PDB file of N, CA and C in Angstrom:
ATOM      1  N   MET A 291      86.332  75.610 187.707  1.00 68.00           N
ATOM      2  CA  MET A 291      85.989  77.005 187.878  1.00 68.00           C
ATOM      3  C   MET A 291      86.873  77.841 186.964  1.00 68.00           C
ATOM      4  N   ALA A 292      86.276  78.780 186.289  1.00 79.00           N
ATOM      5  CA  ALA A 292      87.018  79.645 185.366  1.00 79.00           C
ATOM      6  C   ALA A 292      87.376  80.954 186.066  1.00 79.00           C
ATOM      7  N   TRP A 293      88.659  81.212 186.174  1.00 88.00           N
ATOM      8  CA  TRP A 293      89.149  82.452 186.762  1.00 88.00           C
ATOM      9  C   TRP A 293      89.478  83.420 185.638  1.00 88.00           C
ATOM     10  N   LYS A 294      89.028  84.659 185.780  1.00 94.00           N
ATOM     11  CA  LYS A 294      89.389  85.713 184.847  1.00 94.00           C
ATOM     12  C   LYS A 294      90.614  86.420 185.421  1.00 94.00           C
ATOM     13  N   LYS A 295      91.388  87.068 184.569  1.00 95.00           N
ATOM     14  CA  LYS A 295      92.596  87.744 185.045  1.00 95.00           C
ATOM     15  C   LYS A 295      92.341  89.226 185.319  1.00 95.00           C
ATOM     16  N   VAL A 296      92.948  89.709 186.391  1.00 94.00           N
ATOM     17  CA  VAL A 296      92.994  91.150 186.648  1.00 94.00           C
ATOM     18  C   VAL A 296      94.135  91.659 185.779  1.00 94.00           C
ATOM     19  N   ILE A 297      93.848  92.603 184.896  1.00 92.00           N
ATOM     20  CA  ILE A 297      94.843  92.954 183.877  1.00 92.00           C
ATOM     21  C   ILE A 297      95.511  94.316 184.045  1.00 92.00           C
ATOM     22  N   SER A 298      94.921  95.198 184.848  1.00 94.00           N
ATOM     23  CA  SER A 298      95.515  96.530 184.977  1.00 94.00           C
ATOM     24  C   SER A 298      94.936  97.249 186.195  1.00 94.00           C
ATOM     25  N   GLY A 299      95.540  98.371 186.516  1.00 93.00           N
ATOM     26  CA  GLY A 299      95.022  99.199 187.595  1.00 93.00           C
ATOM     27  C   GLY A 299      93.626  99.706 187.294  1.00 93.00           C
ATOM     28  N   GLU A 300      93.382 100.052 186.047  1.00 95.00           N
ATOM     29  CA  GLU A 300      92.053 100.511 185.638  1.00 95.00           C
ATOM     30  C   GLU A 300      91.038  99.375 185.771  1.00 95.00           C
ATOM     31  N   HIS A 301      91.459  98.182 185.386  1.00 95.00           N
ATOM     32  CA  HIS A 301      90.586  97.018 185.527  1.00 95.00           C
ATOM     33  C   HIS A 301      90.264  96.770 187.002  1.00 95.00           C
ATOM     34  N   LEU A 302      91.249  96.891 187.878  1.00 94.00           N
ATOM     35  CA  LEU A 302      91.026  96.744 189.307  1.00 94.00           C
ATOM     36  C   LEU A 302      89.995  97.750 189.799  1.00 94.00           C
ATOM     37  N   LYS A 303      90.125  98.993 189.366  1.00 95.00           N
ATOM     38  CA  LYS A 303      89.152 100.020 189.754  1.00 95.00           C
ATOM     39  C   LYS A 303      87.758  99.641 189.276  1.00 95.00           C
ATOM     40  N   GLU A 304      87.650  99.110 188.059  1.00 96.00           N
ATOM     41  CA  GLU A 304      86.355  98.670 187.540  1.00 96.00           C
ATOM     42  C   GLU A 304      85.774  97.540 188.386  1.00 96.00           C
ATOM     43  N   LEU A 305      86.634  96.616 188.829  1.00 96.00           N
ATOM     44  CA  LEU A 305      86.162  95.509 189.664  1.00 96.00           C
ATOM     45  C   LEU A 305      85.659  96.013 191.014  1.00 96.00           C
ATOM     46  N   ILE A 306      86.402  96.935 191.599  1.00 95.00           N
ATOM     47  CA  ILE A 306      85.969  97.508 192.876  1.00 95.00           C
ATOM     48  C   ILE A 306      84.635  98.216 192.693  1.00 95.00           C
ATOM     49  N   ASP A 307      84.499  98.980 191.618  1.00 96.00           N
ATOM     50  CA  ASP A 307      83.223  99.651 191.335  1.00 96.00           C
ATOM     51  C   ASP A 307      82.102  98.638 191.090  1.00 96.00           C
ATOM     52  N   ALA A 308      82.403  97.559 190.379  1.00 95.00           N
ATOM     53  CA  ALA A 308      81.404  96.525 190.081  1.00 95.00           C
ATOM     54  C   ALA A 308      80.916  95.831 191.350  1.00 95.00           C
ATOM     55  N   SER A 309      81.748  95.819 192.393  1.00 94.00           N
ATOM     56  CA  SER A 309      81.341  95.181 193.646  1.00 94.00           C
ATOM     57  C   SER A 309      80.189  95.931 194.315  1.00 94.00           C
ATOM     58  N   GLU A 310      79.900  97.119 193.834  1.00 94.00           N
ATOM     59  CA  GLU A 310      78.748  97.874 194.331  1.00 94.00           C
ATOM     60  C   GLU A 310      77.456  97.130 193.984  1.00 94.00           C
ATOM     61  N   GLN A 311      77.463  96.443 192.840  1.00 93.00           N
ATOM     62  CA  GLN A 311      76.271  95.728 192.359  1.00 93.00           C
ATOM     63  C   GLN A 311      76.229  94.271 192.804  1.00 93.00           C
ATOM     64  N   SER A 312      77.377  93.609 192.776  1.00 90.00           N
ATOM     65  CA  SER A 312      77.440  92.203 193.190  1.00 90.00           C
ATOM     66  C   SER A 312      78.858  91.884 193.659  1.00 90.00           C
ATOM     67  N   PRO A 313      78.994  90.889 194.546  1.00 91.00           N
ATOM     68  CA  PRO A 313      80.315  90.570 195.094  1.00 91.00           C
ATOM     69  C   PRO A 313      81.314  90.142 194.020  1.00 91.00           C
ATOM     70  N   VAL A 314      82.574  90.439 194.280  1.00 92.00           N
ATOM     71  CA  VAL A 314      83.682  90.087 193.395  1.00 92.00           C
ATOM     72  C   VAL A 314      84.735  89.376 194.244  1.00 92.00           C
ATOM     73  N   VAL A 315      85.306  88.303 193.715  1.00 93.00           N
ATOM     74  CA  VAL A 315      86.348  87.568 194.402  1.00 93.00           C
ATOM     75  C   VAL A 315      87.661  87.750 193.650  1.00 93.00           C
ATOM     76  N   ILE A 316      88.726  88.090 194.374  1.00 95.00           N
ATOM     77  CA  ILE A 316      90.066  88.212 193.786  1.00 95.00           C
ATOM     78  C   ILE A 316      90.994  87.257 194.544  1.00 95.00           C
ATOM     79  N   PHE A 317      91.677  86.417 193.792  1.00 94.00           N
ATOM     80  CA  PHE A 317      92.660  85.494 194.363  1.00 94.00           C
ATOM     81  C   PHE A 317      94.038  85.979 193.950  1.00 94.00           C
ATOM     82  N   LYS A 318      94.856  86.367 194.921  1.00 95.00           N
ATOM     83  CA  LYS A 318      96.231  86.796 194.656  1.00 95.00           C
ATOM     84  C   LYS A 318      97.106  85.546 194.718  1.00 95.00           C
ATOM     85  N   HIS A 319      97.610  85.150 193.576  1.00 95.00           N
ATOM     86  CA  HIS A 319      98.279  83.858 193.396  1.00 95.00           C
ATOM     87  C   HIS A 319      99.737  84.032 192.980  1.00 95.00           C
ATOM     88  N   SER A 320     100.601  83.223 193.599  1.00 95.00           N
ATOM     89  CA  SER A 320     101.994  83.158 193.170  1.00 95.00           C
ATOM     90  C   SER A 320     102.230  81.812 192.498  1.00 95.00           C
ATOM     91  N   PRO A 321     102.510  81.821 191.196  1.00 94.00           N
ATOM     92  CA  PRO A 321     102.754  80.552 190.505  1.00 94.00           C
ATOM     93  C   PRO A 321     104.043  79.864 190.967  1.00 94.00           C
ATOM     94  N   ARG A 322     104.857  80.554 191.732  1.00 94.00           N
ATOM     95  CA  ARG A 322     106.111  79.984 192.258  1.00 94.00           C
ATOM     96  C   ARG A 322     105.914  79.276 193.603  1.00 94.00           C
ATOM     97  N   CYS A 323     104.762  79.426 194.194  1.00 94.00           N
ATOM     98  CA  CYS A 323     104.534  78.952 195.552  1.00 94.00           C
ATOM     99  C   CYS A 323     103.637  77.714 195.566  1.00 94.00           C
ATOM    100  N   PRO A 324     104.122  76.605 196.101  1.00 94.00           N
ATOM    101  CA  PRO A 324     103.296  75.397 196.138  1.00 94.00           C
ATOM    102  C   PRO A 324     102.051  75.543 197.026  1.00 94.00           C
ATOM    103  N   ILE A 325     102.139  76.339 198.080  1.00 93.00           N
ATOM    104  CA  ILE A 325     100.960  76.555 198.927  1.00 93.00           C
ATOM    105  C   ILE A 325      99.899  77.325 198.160  1.00 93.00           C
ATOM    106  N   SER A 326     100.322  78.305 197.373  1.00 93.00           N
ATOM    107  CA  SER A 326      99.385  79.069 196.561  1.00 93.00           C
ATOM    108  C   SER A 326      98.693  78.159 195.542  1.00 93.00           C
ATOM    109  N   SER A 327      99.460  77.290 194.909  1.00 91.00           N
ATOM    110  CA  SER A 327      98.885  76.358 193.933  1.00 91.00           C
ATOM    111  C   SER A 327      97.906  75.402 194.600  1.00 91.00           C
ATOM    112  N   LEU A 328      98.237  74.938 195.795  1.00 90.00           N
ATOM    113  CA  LEU A 328      97.354  74.042 196.535  1.00 90.00           C
ATOM    114  C   LEU A 328      96.053  74.757 196.910  1.00 90.00           C
ATOM    115  N   ALA A 329      96.170  75.977 197.439  1.00 88.00           N
ATOM    116  CA  ALA A 329      94.980  76.738 197.832  1.00 88.00           C
ATOM    117  C   ALA A 329      94.087  77.002 196.629  1.00 88.00           C
ATOM    118  N   LEU A 330      94.687  77.329 195.504  1.00 87.00           N
ATOM    119  CA  LEU A 330      93.909  77.584 194.292  1.00 87.00           C
ATOM    120  C   LEU A 330      93.212  76.308 193.814  1.00 87.00           C
ATOM    121  N   SER A 331      93.897  75.189 193.851  1.00 85.00           N
ATOM    122  CA  SER A 331      93.304  73.935 193.373  1.00 85.00           C
ATOM    123  C   SER A 331      92.179  73.449 194.286  1.00 85.00           C
ATOM    124  N   ARG A 332      92.238  73.788 195.570  1.00 83.00           N
ATOM    125  CA  ARG A 332      91.199  73.370 196.515  1.00 83.00           C
ATOM    126  C   ARG A 332      89.966  74.256 196.470  1.00 83.00           C
ATOM    127  N   PHE A 333      90.098  75.435 195.877  1.00 79.00           N
ATOM    128  CA  PHE A 333      88.992  76.389 195.893  1.00 79.00           C
ATOM    129  C   PHE A 333      87.990  76.039 194.805  1.00 79.00           C
ATOM    130  N   ASP A 334      86.751  75.826 195.214  1.00 71.00           N
ATOM    131  CA  ASP A 334      85.676  75.528 194.275  1.00 71.00           C
ATOM    132  C   ASP A 334      84.390  76.065 194.874  1.00 71.00           C
ATOM    133  N   SER A 335      83.897  77.150 194.348  1.00 64.00           N
ATOM    134  CA  SER A 335      82.722  77.777 194.930  1.00 64.00           C
ATOM    135  C   SER A 335      81.452  77.383 194.206  1.00 64.00           C
ATOM    136  N   THR A 336      80.375  77.325 194.968  1.00 59.00           N
ATOM    137  CA  THR A 336      79.070  77.026 194.384  1.00 59.00           C
ATOM    138  C   THR A 336      78.376  78.284 193.890  1.00 59.00           C
ATOM    139  N   PHE A 337      78.939  79.435 194.161  1.00 61.00           N
ATOM    140  CA  PHE A 337      78.336  80.688 193.720  1.00 61.00           C
ATOM    141  C   PHE A 337      78.793  80.999 192.295  1.00 61.00           C
ATOM    142  N   GLN A 338      78.186  80.361 191.341  1.00 64.00           N
ATOM    143  CA  GLN A 338      78.586  80.508 189.946  1.00 64.00           C
ATOM    144  C   GLN A 338      78.197  81.861 189.355  1.00 64.00           C
ATOM    145  N   SER A 339      77.253  82.564 189.984  1.00 65.00           N
ATOM    146  CA  SER A 339      76.813  83.847 189.446  1.00 65.00           C
ATOM    147  C   SER A 339      77.795  84.981 189.743  1.00 65.00           C
ATOM    148  N   MET A 340      78.784  84.706 190.586  1.00 75.00           N
ATOM    149  CA  MET A 340      79.779  85.726 190.912  1.00 75.00           C
ATOM    150  C   MET A 340      80.930  85.688 189.922  1.00 75.00           C
ATOM    151  N   ASP A 341      81.678  86.776 189.889  1.00 79.00           N
ATOM    152  CA  ASP A 341      82.882  86.820 189.078  1.00 79.00           C
ATOM    153  C   ASP A 341      84.094  86.534 189.958  1.00 79.00           C
ATOM    154  N   TYR A 342      84.994  85.703 189.442  1.00 90.00           N
ATOM    155  CA  TYR A 342      86.200  85.298 190.152  1.00 90.00           C
ATOM    156  C   TYR A 342      87.411  85.738 189.341  1.00 90.00           C
ATOM    157  N   TYR A 343      88.335  86.445 189.999  1.00 95.00           N
ATOM    158  CA  TYR A 343      89.493  87.001 189.307  1.00 95.00           C
ATOM    159  C   TYR A 343      90.784  86.518 189.944  1.00 95.00           C
ATOM    160  N   LEU A 344      91.766  86.294 189.101  1.00 95.00           N
ATOM    161  CA  LEU A 344      93.081  85.816 189.520  1.00 95.00           C
ATOM    162  C   LEU A 344      94.112  86.905 189.237  1.00 95.00           C
ATOM    163  N   LEU A 345      94.947  87.174 190.221  1.00 95.00           N
ATOM    164  CA  LEU A 345      96.011  88.167 190.074  1.00 95.00           C
ATOM    165  C   LEU A 345      97.334  87.479 190.345  1.00 95.00           C
ATOM    166  N   ASP A 346      98.201  87.449 189.355  1.00 95.00           N
ATOM    167  CA  ASP A 346      99.525  86.841 189.480  1.00 95.00           C
ATOM    168  C   ASP A 346     100.441  87.840 190.189  1.00 95.00           C
ATOM    169  N   VAL A 347     100.798  87.540 191.446  1.00 94.00           N
ATOM    170  CA  VAL A 347     101.584  88.486 192.245  1.00 94.00           C
ATOM    171  C   VAL A 347     103.039  88.572 191.812  1.00 94.00           C
ATOM    172  N   VAL A 348     103.492  87.621 191.005  1.00 95.00           N
ATOM    173  CA  VAL A 348     104.870  87.661 190.511  1.00 95.00           C
ATOM    174  C   VAL A 348     104.965  88.588 189.301  1.00 95.00           C
ATOM    175  N   SER A 349     104.143  88.345 188.304  1.00 94.00           N
ATOM    176  CA  SER A 349     104.226  89.151 187.084  1.00 94.00           C
ATOM    177  C   SER A 349     103.538  90.511 187.225  1.00 94.00           C
ATOM    178  N   GLN A 350     102.684  90.659 188.231  1.00 93.00           N
ATOM    179  CA  GLN A 350     101.956  91.915 188.420  1.00 93.00           C
ATOM    180  C   GLN A 350     102.138  92.434 189.855  1.00 93.00           C
ATOM    181  N   ARG A 351     103.369  92.503 190.261  1.00 92.00           N
ATOM    182  CA  ARG A 351     103.692  92.903 191.632  1.00 92.00           C
ATOM    183  C   ARG A 351     103.104  94.266 192.001  1.00 92.00           C
ATOM    184  N   ASP A 352     103.268  95.262 191.133  1.00 92.00           N
ATOM    185  CA  ASP A 352     102.745  96.599 191.425  1.00 92.00           C
ATOM    186  C   ASP A 352     101.227  96.585 191.568  1.00 92.00           C
ATOM    187  N   LEU A 353     100.565  95.835 190.713  1.00 93.00           N
ATOM    188  CA  LEU A 353      99.112  95.739 190.777  1.00 93.00           C
ATOM    189  C   LEU A 353      98.675  95.041 192.067  1.00 93.00           C
ATOM    190  N   SER A 354      99.421  94.035 192.463  1.00 91.00           N
ATOM    191  CA  SER A 354      99.132  93.335 193.717  1.00 91.00           C
ATOM    192  C   SER A 354      99.240  94.296 194.903  1.00 91.00           C
ATOM    193  N   GLN A 355     100.266  95.124 194.911  1.00 91.00           N
ATOM    194  CA  GLN A 355     100.424  96.122 195.974  1.00 91.00           C
ATOM    195  C   GLN A 355      99.305  97.158 195.912  1.00 91.00           C
ATOM    196  N   ASN A 356      98.846  97.473 194.696  1.00 91.00           N
ATOM    197  CA  ASN A 356      97.741  98.411 194.503  1.00 91.00           C
ATOM    198  C   ASN A 356      96.456  97.867 195.128  1.00 91.00           C
ATOM    199  N   VAL A 357      96.239  96.557 195.017  1.00 91.00           N
ATOM    200  CA  VAL A 357      95.065  95.930 195.641  1.00 91.00           C
ATOM    201  C   VAL A 357      95.110  96.170 197.144  1.00 91.00           C
ATOM    202  N   ALA A 358      96.251  95.914 197.750  1.00 89.00           N
ATOM    203  CA  ALA A 358      96.401  96.101 199.193  1.00 89.00           C
ATOM    204  C   ALA A 358      96.124  97.554 199.584  1.00 89.00           C
ATOM    205  N   ALA A 359      96.705  98.479 198.849  1.00 90.00           N
ATOM    206  CA  ALA A 359      96.521  99.896 199.167  1.00 90.00           C
ATOM    207  C   ALA A 359      95.089 100.357 198.931  1.00 90.00           C
ATOM    208  N   SER A 360      94.491  99.939 197.829  1.00 89.00           N
ATOM    209  CA  SER A 360      93.134 100.369 197.487  1.00 89.00           C
ATOM    210  C   SER A 360      92.090  99.858 198.465  1.00 89.00           C
ATOM    211  N   LEU A 361      92.314  98.652 198.988  1.00 91.00           N
ATOM    212  CA  LEU A 361      91.309  98.028 199.853  1.00 91.00           C
ATOM    213  C   LEU A 361      91.672  98.060 201.329  1.00 91.00           C
ATOM    214  N   GLY A 362      92.880  98.539 201.654  1.00 92.00           N
ATOM    215  CA  GLY A 362      93.286  98.629 203.047  1.00 92.00           C
ATOM    216  C   GLY A 362      93.490  97.275 203.702  1.00 92.00           C
ATOM    217  N   VAL A 363      93.935  96.298 202.899  1.00 92.00           N
ATOM    218  CA  VAL A 363      94.167  94.947 203.402  1.00 92.00           C
ATOM    219  C   VAL A 363      95.651  94.639 203.220  1.00 92.00           C
ATOM    220  N   THR A 364      96.308  94.194 204.280  1.00 90.00           N
ATOM    221  CA  THR A 364      97.723  93.858 204.204  1.00 90.00           C
ATOM    222  C   THR A 364      97.968  92.804 203.134  1.00 90.00           C
ATOM    223  N   HIS A 365      98.986  93.014 202.318  1.00 89.00           N
ATOM    224  CA  HIS A 365      99.314  92.077 201.236  1.00 89.00           C
ATOM    225  C   HIS A 365      99.803  90.755 201.802  1.00 89.00           C
ATOM    226  N   GLU A 366      99.236  89.669 201.272  1.00 88.00           N
ATOM    227  CA  GLU A 366      99.726  88.328 201.540  1.00 88.00           C
ATOM    228  C   GLU A 366      99.617  87.548 200.246  1.00 88.00           C
ATOM    229  N   SER A 367     100.316  86.447 200.174  1.00 90.00           N
ATOM    230  CA  SER A 367     100.230  85.599 198.992  1.00 90.00           C
ATOM    231  C   SER A 367     100.486  84.160 199.416  1.00 90.00           C
ATOM    232  N   PRO A 368      99.558  83.299 199.094  1.00 94.00           N
ATOM    233  CA  PRO A 368      98.293  83.534 198.409  1.00 94.00           C
ATOM    234  C   PRO A 368      97.301  84.239 199.327  1.00 94.00           C
ATOM    235  N   GLN A 369      96.357  84.901 198.696  1.00 94.00           N
ATOM    236  CA  GLN A 369      95.343  85.637 199.444  1.00 94.00           C
ATOM    237  C   GLN A 369      94.064  85.685 198.635  1.00 94.00           C
ATOM    238  N   LEU A 370      92.944  85.498 199.314  1.00 94.00           N
ATOM    239  CA  LEU A 370      91.652  85.587 198.662  1.00 94.00           C
ATOM    240  C   LEU A 370      90.869  86.718 199.293  1.00 94.00           C
ATOM    241  N   LEU A 371      90.302  87.578 198.447  1.00 95.00           N
ATOM    242  CA  LEU A 371      89.540  88.729 198.910  1.00 95.00           C
ATOM    243  C   LEU A 371      88.136  88.674 198.329  1.00 95.00           C
ATOM    244  N   VAL A 372      87.145  88.983 199.149  1.00 94.00           N
ATOM    245  CA  VAL A 372      85.769  89.111 198.679  1.00 94.00           C
ATOM    246  C   VAL A 372      85.398  90.580 198.816  1.00 94.00           C
ATOM    247  N   LEU A 373      84.990  91.179 197.705  1.00 94.00           N
ATOM    248  CA  LEU A 373      84.628  92.592 197.687  1.00 94.00           C
ATOM    249  C   LEU A 373      83.125  92.747 197.571  1.00 94.00           C
ATOM    250  N   SER A 374      82.591  93.705 198.315  1.00 93.00           N
ATOM    251  CA  SER A 374      81.186  94.067 198.210  1.00 93.00           C
ATOM    252  C   SER A 374      81.051  95.527 198.608  1.00 93.00           C
ATOM    253  N   LYS A 375      80.256  96.260 197.858  1.00 93.00           N
ATOM    254  CA  LYS A 375      80.039  97.685 198.147  1.00 93.00           C
ATOM    255  C   LYS A 375      81.354  98.452 198.232  1.00 93.00           C
ATOM    256  N   LYS A 376      82.293  98.080 197.350  1.00 95.00           N
ATOM    257  CA  LYS A 376      83.598  98.737 197.224  1.00 95.00           C
ATOM    258  C   LYS A 376      84.510  98.544 198.438  1.00 95.00           C
ATOM    259  N   GLN A 377      84.235  97.504 199.229  1.00 94.00           N
ATOM    260  CA  GLN A 377      85.053  97.211 200.399  1.00 94.00           C
ATOM    261  C   GLN A 377      85.398  95.728 200.416  1.00 94.00           C
ATOM    262  N   CYS A 378      86.473  95.411 201.099  1.00 95.00           N
ATOM    263  CA  CYS A 378      86.826  94.015 201.308  1.00 95.00           C
ATOM    264  C   CYS A 378      86.040  93.530 202.527  1.00 95.00           C
ATOM    265  N   ILE A 379      85.119  92.579 202.302  1.00 93.00           N
ATOM    266  CA  ILE A 379      84.294  92.086 203.402  1.00 93.00           C
ATOM    267  C   ILE A 379      84.844  90.786 203.984  1.00 93.00           C
ATOM    268  N   HIS A 380      85.778  90.172 203.282  1.00 92.00           N
ATOM    269  CA  HIS A 380      86.395  88.940 203.766  1.00 92.00           C
ATOM    270  C   HIS A 380      87.751  88.789 203.088  1.00 92.00           C
ATOM    271  N   HIS A 381      88.737  88.360 203.862  1.00 93.00           N
ATOM    272  CA  HIS A 381      90.013  87.993 203.256  1.00 93.00           C
ATOM    273  C   HIS A 381      90.620  86.863 204.066  1.00 93.00           C
ATOM    274  N   SER A 382      91.314  86.017 203.370  1.00 93.00           N
ATOM    275  CA  SER A 382      92.001  84.895 204.003  1.00 93.00           C
ATOM    276  C   SER A 382      93.279  84.633 203.223  1.00 93.00           C
ATOM    277  N   SER A 383      94.183  83.897 203.846  1.00 93.00           N
ATOM    278  CA  SER A 383      95.440  83.627 203.167  1.00 93.00           C
ATOM    279  C   SER A 383      95.902  82.199 203.423  1.00 93.00           C
ATOM    280  N   HIS A 384      96.829  81.794 202.603  1.00 91.00           N
ATOM    281  CA  HIS A 384      97.466  80.484 202.686  1.00 91.00           C
ATOM    282  C   HIS A 384      96.425  79.369 202.779  1.00 91.00           C
ATOM    283  N   LEU A 385      96.587  78.446 203.699  1.00 84.00           N
ATOM    284  CA  LEU A 385      95.662  77.309 203.776  1.00 84.00           C
ATOM    285  C   LEU A 385      94.353  77.659 204.473  1.00 84.00           C
ATOM    286  N   GLY A 386      94.205  78.916 204.865  1.00 88.00           N
ATOM    287  CA  GLY A 386      92.933  79.404 205.403  1.00 88.00           C
ATOM    288  C   GLY A 386      91.944  79.737 204.300  1.00 88.00           C
ATOM    289  N   ILE A 387      92.394  79.709 203.063  1.00 89.00           N
ATOM    290  CA  ILE A 387      91.530  80.012 201.926  1.00 89.00           C
ATOM    291  C   ILE A 387      90.601  78.826 201.688  1.00 89.00           C
ATOM    292  N   SER A 388      89.298  79.105 201.705  1.00 86.00           N
ATOM    293  CA  SER A 388      88.339  78.039 201.409  1.00 86.00           C
ATOM    294  C   SER A 388      87.077  78.619 200.804  1.00 86.00           C
ATOM    295  N   SER A 389      86.474  77.850 199.932  1.00 84.00           N
ATOM    296  CA  SER A 389      85.226  78.280 199.318  1.00 84.00           C
ATOM    297  C   SER A 389      84.127  78.360 200.372  1.00 84.00           C
ATOM    298  N   LYS A 390      84.211  77.535 201.408  1.00 85.00           N
ATOM    299  CA  LYS A 390      83.212  77.550 202.476  1.00 85.00           C
ATOM    300  C   LYS A 390      83.195  78.915 203.174  1.00 85.00           C
ATOM    301  N   GLU A 391      84.375  79.495 203.426  1.00 84.00           N
ATOM    302  CA  GLU A 391      84.450  80.808 204.062  1.00 84.00           C
ATOM    303  C   GLU A 391      83.849  81.889 203.162  1.00 84.00           C
ATOM    304  N   VAL A 392      84.081  81.783 201.862  1.00 84.00           N
ATOM    305  CA  VAL A 392      83.495  82.744 200.918  1.00 84.00           C
ATOM    306  C   VAL A 392      81.977  82.611 200.939  1.00 84.00           C
ATOM    307  N   GLU A 393      81.496  81.392 200.921  1.00 84.00           N
ATOM    308  CA  GLU A 393      80.047  81.161 200.949  1.00 84.00           C
ATOM    309  C   GLU A 393      79.432  81.750 202.214  1.00 84.00           C
ATOM    310  N   LEU A 394      80.098  81.599 203.361  1.00 86.00           N
ATOM    311  CA  LEU A 394      79.596  82.179 204.607  1.00 86.00           C
ATOM    312  C   LEU A 394      79.539  83.702 204.522  1.00 86.00           C
ATOM    313  N   ALA A 395      80.575  84.318 203.963  1.00 85.00           N
ATOM    314  CA  ALA A 395      80.613  85.776 203.819  1.00 85.00           C
ATOM    315  C   ALA A 395      79.487  86.263 202.908  1.00 85.00           C
ATOM    316  N   ILE A 396      79.241  85.539 201.819  1.00 84.00           N
ATOM    317  CA  ILE A 396      78.175  85.928 200.883  1.00 84.00           C
ATOM    318  C   ILE A 396      76.810  85.737 201.528  1.00 84.00           C
ATOM    319  N   ARG A 397      76.619  84.651 202.218  1.00 84.00           N
ATOM    320  CA  ARG A 397      75.340  84.404 202.890  1.00 84.00           C
ATOM    321  C   ARG A 397      75.060  85.482 203.938  1.00 84.00           C
ATOM    322  N   GLN A 398      76.118  85.898 204.637  1.00 86.00           N
ATOM    323  CA  GLN A 398      75.960  86.959 205.629  1.00 86.00           C
ATOM    324  C   GLN A 398      75.526  88.257 204.955  1.00 86.00           C
ATOM    325  N   LEU A 399      76.085  88.538 203.778  1.00 80.00           N
ATOM    326  CA  LEU A 399      75.660  89.722 203.010  1.00 80.00           C
ATOM    327  C   LEU A 399      74.185  89.639 202.665  1.00 80.00           C
ATOM    328  N   GLU A 400      73.767  88.471 202.198  1.00 80.00           N
ATOM    329  CA  GLU A 400      72.382  88.266 201.772  1.00 80.00           C
ATOM    330  C   GLU A 400      71.412  88.408 202.934  1.00 80.00           C
ATOM    331  N   ASN A 401      71.860  88.089 204.146  1.00 81.00           N
ATOM    332  CA  ASN A 401      70.996  88.163 205.323  1.00 81.00           C
ATOM    333  C   ASN A 401      70.923  89.549 205.935  1.00 81.00           C
ATOM    334  N   ASN A 402      71.788  90.456 205.505  1.00 72.00           N
ATOM    335  CA  ASN A 402      71.777  91.824 206.063  1.00 72.00           C
ATOM    336  C   ASN A 402      70.920  92.748 205.263  1.00 72.00           C
TER     337      ASN A 402
END
């Protein structure tokens, strides 16, 4: 799976706006944390039409905090967020992160 990088506050705003049209996934990753690396390596989604973004919480600490503030979700690391209609519709952290949970959240969107 190819992860794109969240590069700036403006880029984050664009991603939130883009979630109005289709879901966006953001993975808040710490390269210093073995649990974060494990969660990232286990994540493999079948929804290839979605965009998946990676945010390094070590090198982009302020941006990571901006995600929490912008979406009203308490900061955790590692953390996976699914955005739709400019809101966080699903979030999980640590070993609770799974592609199956993302798929369930997306399917629920499709059924509403």
